[in-house]
Coordinates of C-alpha atoms in Angstrom, one line a residue:
M91 CA -2.5 8.4 2.3
T92 CA 0.7 9.4 4.6
A93 CA 4.0 7.8 3.7
Y94 CA 6.9 7.2 5.6
A95 CA 10.9 7.4 5.0
I96 CA 12.5 5.4 8.1
A97 CA 16.0 4.8 8.6
H98 CA 17.4 2.4 11.4
I99 CA 21.2 4.3 11.4
R100 CA 24.1 2.7 13.4
P101 CA 26.1 6.2 14.0
E102 CA 29.9 5.7 15.3
T103 CA 31.7 9.1 15.6
M104 CA 30.2 12.7 14.7
N105 CA 32.0 14.6 11.9
E106 CA 31.8 17.8 10.1
D107 CA 30.0 15.8 7.2
I108 CA 27.4 14.4 9.3
L109 CA 26.3 17.8 10.8
R110 CA 26.3 19.4 7.4
Y111 CA 24.1 16.7 6.6
I112 CA 21.8 17.5 9.7
E113 CA 21.7 20.7 8.8
E114 CA 20.7 20.6 4.9
I115 CA 18.3 17.4 4.8
P116 CA 15.1 19.7 5.9
S117 CA 15.8 21.9 2.8
T118 CA 15.7 18.9 0.9
M119 CA 12.1 17.6 2.5
D120 CA 10.3 21.2 2.2
P121 CA 9.3 20.6 -1.5
F122 CA 7.8 17.2 -0.8
E123 CA 5.9 18.6 2.1
G124 CA 8.4 16.0 4.4
R125 CA 8.7 16.7 8.3
F126 CA 10.6 15.0 10.8
L127 CA 8.4 12.3 13.0
V128 CA 11.4 11.1 14.9
H129 CA 15.0 12.4 14.6
G130 CA 17.9 11.9 17.0
K131 CA 16.2 10.3 19.9
E132 CA 17.5 7.2 21.9
V133 CA 15.1 4.5 21.3
E134 CA 13.7 2.0 24.3
V135 CA 14.3 -1.3 23.4
V136 CA 11.4 -3.5 24.9
E137 CA 12.0 -6.8 22.5
G138 CA 15.3 -8.0 21.2
S139 CA 18.1 -5.6 20.2
W140 CA 18.2 -2.7 18.4
P141 CA 21.4 -1.1 17.8
G142 CA 21.6 2.6 17.1
T143 CA 18.7 4.8 16.3
I144 CA 15.7 5.7 14.6
V145 CA 15.0 8.5 12.2
M146 CA 11.2 8.8 10.8
I147 CA 9.9 11.3 8.2
G148 CA 6.4 11.9 7.4
F149 CA 5.3 12.6 3.8
P150 CA 1.7 13.5 2.3
D151 CA 1.9 10.4 0.1
L152 CA 4.2 7.8 -1.4
E153 CA 5.0 9.6 -4.6
R154 CA 6.4 12.6 -2.8
A155 CA 8.4 10.2 -0.6
R156 CA 10.0 8.6 -3.8
G157 CA 10.2 12.1 -5.4
W158 CA 12.5 13.0 -2.3
Y159 CA 14.5 10.4 -1.7
A160 CA 15.1 10.3 -5.9
S161 CA 15.8 14.4 -6.1
E162 CA 18.9 15.8 -7.0
A163 CA 19.0 17.7 -3.8
Y164 CA 18.7 14.9 -1.4
Q165 CA 20.9 12.3 -3.7
T166 CA 23.7 15.3 -3.2
L167 CA 23.6 14.9 0.7
I168 CA 23.4 11.1 0.9
P169 CA 27.3 10.6 0.6
L170 CA 27.7 13.2 3.5
R171 CA 25.7 10.3 5.3
A172 CA 26.5 7.0 4.1
D173 CA 30.1 7.6 4.0
H174 CA 30.3 7.6 7.9
I175 CA 27.0 6.0 9.2
A176 CA 25.8 2.4 8.6
G177 CA 22.0 2.1 8.3
D178 CA 18.9 0.8 6.7
I179 CA 16.6 3.0 4.8
I180 CA 12.9 2.2 3.6
L181 CA 10.1 4.0 2.1
V182 CA 6.8 2.9 3.3
D183 CA 3.0 3.7 2.8
G184 CA 1.1 4.2 5.8
V185 CA -2.4 2.5 6.6
P186 CA -5.5 4.6 5.7
E187 CA -7.8 6.4 8.4
G188 CA -10.0 3.8 9.8
Y189 CA -7.9 0.9 9.0
D190 CA -9.1 -2.4 10.6
A191 CA -6.3 -4.9 11.5
S192 CA -9.0 -7.7 12.1
K193 CA -9.9 -7.2 7.9
T194 CA -6.4 -7.8 7.0
A195 CA -6.3 -11.1 9.5
A196 CA -9.5 -12.2 8.0
T197 CA -8.0 -11.7 4.5
L198 CA -4.8 -13.6 5.4
R199 CA -6.6 -16.4 7.2
E200 CA -8.7 -17.2 3.9
A201 CA -5.8 -17.0 1.8
A202 CA -4.1 -19.4 4.2
G203 CA -6.8 -21.6 4.5
L204 CA -7.3 -21.3 7.8

């Protein structure tokens, strides 16, 4: 099942470290079959507020997403980003093919006694 690494970042100024991070991150993703799904795009806020932007990377599964994040190659790059850009990063499993939200609602309804 596809898994995702999602970063909500709030860049302030561009510098050489950030550019190096952007240049080198693809090679850290390759061994784990990661690929950018969203990168460097402005967001359109339709509800609430969203300072900054989003980066989304897809992986074949959560194991490979975790492997990428924990890899020595990526851990070496983290300070290039983290020292200059505030942000939050999560890893999350996607839903399987044919996912039915109404079944999830029914399970939640039953658990809540509604």
